[in-house]
């Protein structure tokens, strides 16, 4: 992965210093942990995903954000960094305050994250009646602090 990310950054050439690069994934993978496979259980292995951002002159190298964030926040963050926040009508909130360490309420601001695995399969032969459970459990996650 590192080599190929390097190839992408090299391909940017002179534009590399004026480009916000975001590396992420849509989900983790169980890979046998907890005797599970795939991505459809909300254990740490499946629900945590990488999020790496690079924007020379705007994001200091080595910056680490420990707050829980959501992919919903990426669009708002991109618009914020290019000066187009007024065009943001999404449900996300810019991550810039975390990245730059500006003031926010660390005890309250972003201490809850919601996630859903929207898995639907037909129940029996009726394709309009959908089952939304995996392993007989609903596939929703709410995380507050270290509690999930």
Short mmCIF file of C-alpha atoms in Angstrom, two decimals:
data_model
loop_
_atom_site.label_atom_id
_atom_site.label_comp_id
_atom_site.label_asym_id
_atom_site.label_seq_id
_atom_site.Cartn_x
_atom_site.Cartn_y
_atom_site.Cartn_z
CA UNK A 1 0.00 0.00 0.00
CA UNK A 2 2.77 2.45 0.93
CA UNK A 3 4.46 2.04 -2.47
CA UNK A 4 1.23 2.67 -4.36
CA UNK A 5 0.30 5.69 -2.27
CA UNK A 6 3.77 7.01 -3.09
CA UNK A 7 3.10 6.44 -6.79
CA UNK A 8 -0.15 8.42 -6.55
CA UNK A 9 1.57 11.29 -4.74
CA UNK A 10 4.42 11.26 -7.28
CA UNK A 11 1.90 11.40 -10.12
CA UNK A 12 0.55 14.67 -8.70
CA UNK A 13 3.87 16.30 -9.54
CA UNK A 14 3.83 20.05 -8.99
CA UNK A 15 0.22 19.88 -7.80
CA UNK A 16 1.14 17.73 -4.76
CA UNK A 17 1.62 20.81 -2.54
CA UNK A 18 -1.80 22.17 -3.48
CA UNK A 19 -3.81 18.96 -3.13
CA UNK A 20 -5.72 17.61 -0.14
CA UNK A 21 -5.10 13.86 -0.15
CA UNK A 22 -7.36 11.59 1.93
CA UNK A 23 -6.66 7.89 2.40
CA UNK A 24 -9.40 5.87 4.04
CA UNK A 25 -11.45 2.70 3.74
CA UNK A 26 -15.15 2.01 3.96
CA UNK A 27 -14.73 -0.73 6.60
CA UNK A 28 -12.32 -2.93 8.48
CA UNK A 29 -12.20 -6.69 8.23
CA UNK A 30 -12.74 -9.43 10.81
CA UNK A 31 -10.19 -11.88 9.31
CA UNK A 32 -11.20 -14.61 11.79
CA UNK A 33 -11.22 -12.45 14.92
CA UNK A 34 -14.01 -13.50 17.31
CA UNK A 35 -14.54 -16.46 14.94
CA UNK A 36 -16.04 -14.05 12.41
CA UNK A 37 -15.15 -13.14 8.87
CA UNK A 38 -16.05 -10.34 6.51
CA UNK A 39 -17.05 -6.88 7.68
CA UNK A 40 -20.56 -7.18 8.98
CA UNK A 41 -20.03 -7.28 12.75
CA UNK A 42 -19.33 -4.16 14.76
CA UNK A 43 -16.29 -5.37 16.64
CA UNK A 44 -13.24 -3.07 16.62
CA UNK A 45 -11.62 -5.00 13.78
CA UNK A 46 -14.52 -4.25 11.48
CA UNK A 47 -15.68 -0.81 12.61
CA UNK A 48 -12.33 0.99 12.84
CA UNK A 49 -10.97 2.28 9.56
CA UNK A 50 -7.83 4.16 8.54
CA UNK A 51 -8.05 7.88 7.91
CA UNK A 52 -4.91 9.66 6.77
CA UNK A 53 -4.92 13.19 5.41
CA UNK A 54 -2.15 15.21 3.78
CA UNK A 55 -2.39 18.85 2.79
CA UNK A 56 1.00 20.61 2.80
CA UNK A 57 0.86 24.07 4.32
CA UNK A 58 -2.47 23.31 5.99
CA UNK A 59 -2.12 20.03 7.91
CA UNK A 60 1.10 19.64 9.88
CA UNK A 61 2.89 16.34 9.25
CA UNK A 62 2.51 13.94 12.18
CA UNK A 63 -0.77 15.44 13.38
CA UNK A 64 -2.84 12.86 15.23
CA UNK A 65 -6.55 13.13 16.00
CA UNK A 66 -7.86 10.82 18.72
CA UNK A 67 -11.51 11.87 18.64
CA UNK A 68 -14.09 9.59 17.06
CA UNK A 69 -15.02 10.85 13.61
CA UNK A 70 -17.22 9.73 10.76
CA UNK A 71 -16.88 9.53 7.01
CA UNK A 72 -19.84 11.94 6.99
CA UNK A 73 -17.35 14.57 8.15
CA UNK A 74 -15.01 14.25 5.16
CA UNK A 75 -17.11 16.26 2.70
CA UNK A 76 -17.47 19.12 5.19
CA UNK A 77 -13.72 18.96 5.86
CA UNK A 78 -12.83 19.14 2.16
CA UNK A 79 -15.10 22.13 1.61
CA UNK A 80 -13.73 23.83 4.73
CA UNK A 81 -10.10 23.51 3.59
CA UNK A 82 -10.85 24.90 0.13
CA UNK A 83 -12.82 27.84 1.55
CA UNK A 84 -16.25 26.67 0.45
CA UNK A 85 -17.90 25.86 3.80
CA UNK A 86 -20.96 27.88 2.83
CA UNK A 87 -21.70 25.26 0.14
CA UNK A 88 -21.85 22.47 2.74
CA UNK A 89 -25.38 21.25 3.37
CA UNK A 90 -24.33 17.81 4.58
CA UNK A 91 -24.83 16.21 7.99
CA UNK A 92 -21.06 16.17 8.58
CA UNK A 93 -18.93 18.62 10.52
CA UNK A 94 -15.47 19.69 9.43
CA UNK A 95 -12.62 17.86 11.16
CA UNK A 96 -10.45 20.94 10.87
CA UNK A 97 -11.04 21.90 14.52
CA UNK A 98 -9.53 18.56 15.59
CA UNK A 99 -6.70 18.64 13.06
CA UNK A 100 -5.64 22.17 14.01
CA UNK A 101 -6.45 21.81 17.71
CA UNK A 102 -8.74 24.83 17.79
CA UNK A 103 -11.20 25.19 20.64
CA UNK A 104 -13.97 22.67 21.03
CA UNK A 105 -15.63 21.00 23.98
CA UNK A 106 -13.50 17.87 24.45
CA UNK A 107 -15.92 16.39 26.99
CA UNK A 108 -19.02 16.70 24.83
CA UNK A 109 -18.42 17.79 21.23
CA UNK A 110 -17.85 14.51 19.40
CA UNK A 111 -18.24 11.76 21.94
CA UNK A 112 -20.92 9.72 20.14
CA UNK A 113 -20.69 7.90 16.81
CA UNK A 114 -23.47 5.98 15.08
CA UNK A 115 -22.99 3.33 12.42
CA UNK A 116 -25.28 1.00 10.50
CA UNK A 117 -24.66 -1.99 8.30
CA UNK A 118 -27.61 -1.65 5.95
CA UNK A 119 -27.82 -5.29 5.05
CA UNK A 120 -31.02 -6.33 3.32
CA UNK A 121 -31.93 -9.71 1.98
CA UNK A 122 -35.32 -11.02 0.92
CA UNK A 123 -37.22 -13.09 3.46
CA UNK A 124 -38.30 -16.18 1.59
CA UNK A 125 -39.69 -15.73 -1.91
CA UNK A 126 -41.24 -12.32 -1.18
CA UNK A 127 -38.66 -9.79 -2.44
CA UNK A 128 -40.55 -6.88 -0.85
CA UNK A 129 -40.21 -8.29 2.67
CA UNK A 130 -36.59 -7.63 3.69
CA UNK A 131 -34.56 -9.05 6.54
CA UNK A 132 -32.05 -6.60 8.06
CA UNK A 133 -30.33 -8.90 10.56
CA UNK A 134 -26.96 -10.59 10.43
CA UNK A 135 -26.37 -13.65 12.61
CA UNK A 136 -29.79 -12.97 14.15
CA UNK A 137 -28.60 -9.61 15.49
CA UNK A 138 -29.47 -6.13 14.26
CA UNK A 139 -26.52 -4.44 12.63
CA UNK A 140 -26.32 -1.05 14.31
CA UNK A 141 -23.60 0.52 16.46
CA UNK A 142 -23.61 3.41 18.91
CA UNK A 143 -20.30 4.33 20.51
CA UNK A 144 -19.86 6.85 23.30
CA UNK A 145 -16.35 7.26 24.62
CA UNK A 146 -14.93 3.80 25.19
CA UNK A 147 -18.39 2.18 25.41
CA UNK A 148 -19.89 0.47 22.37
#
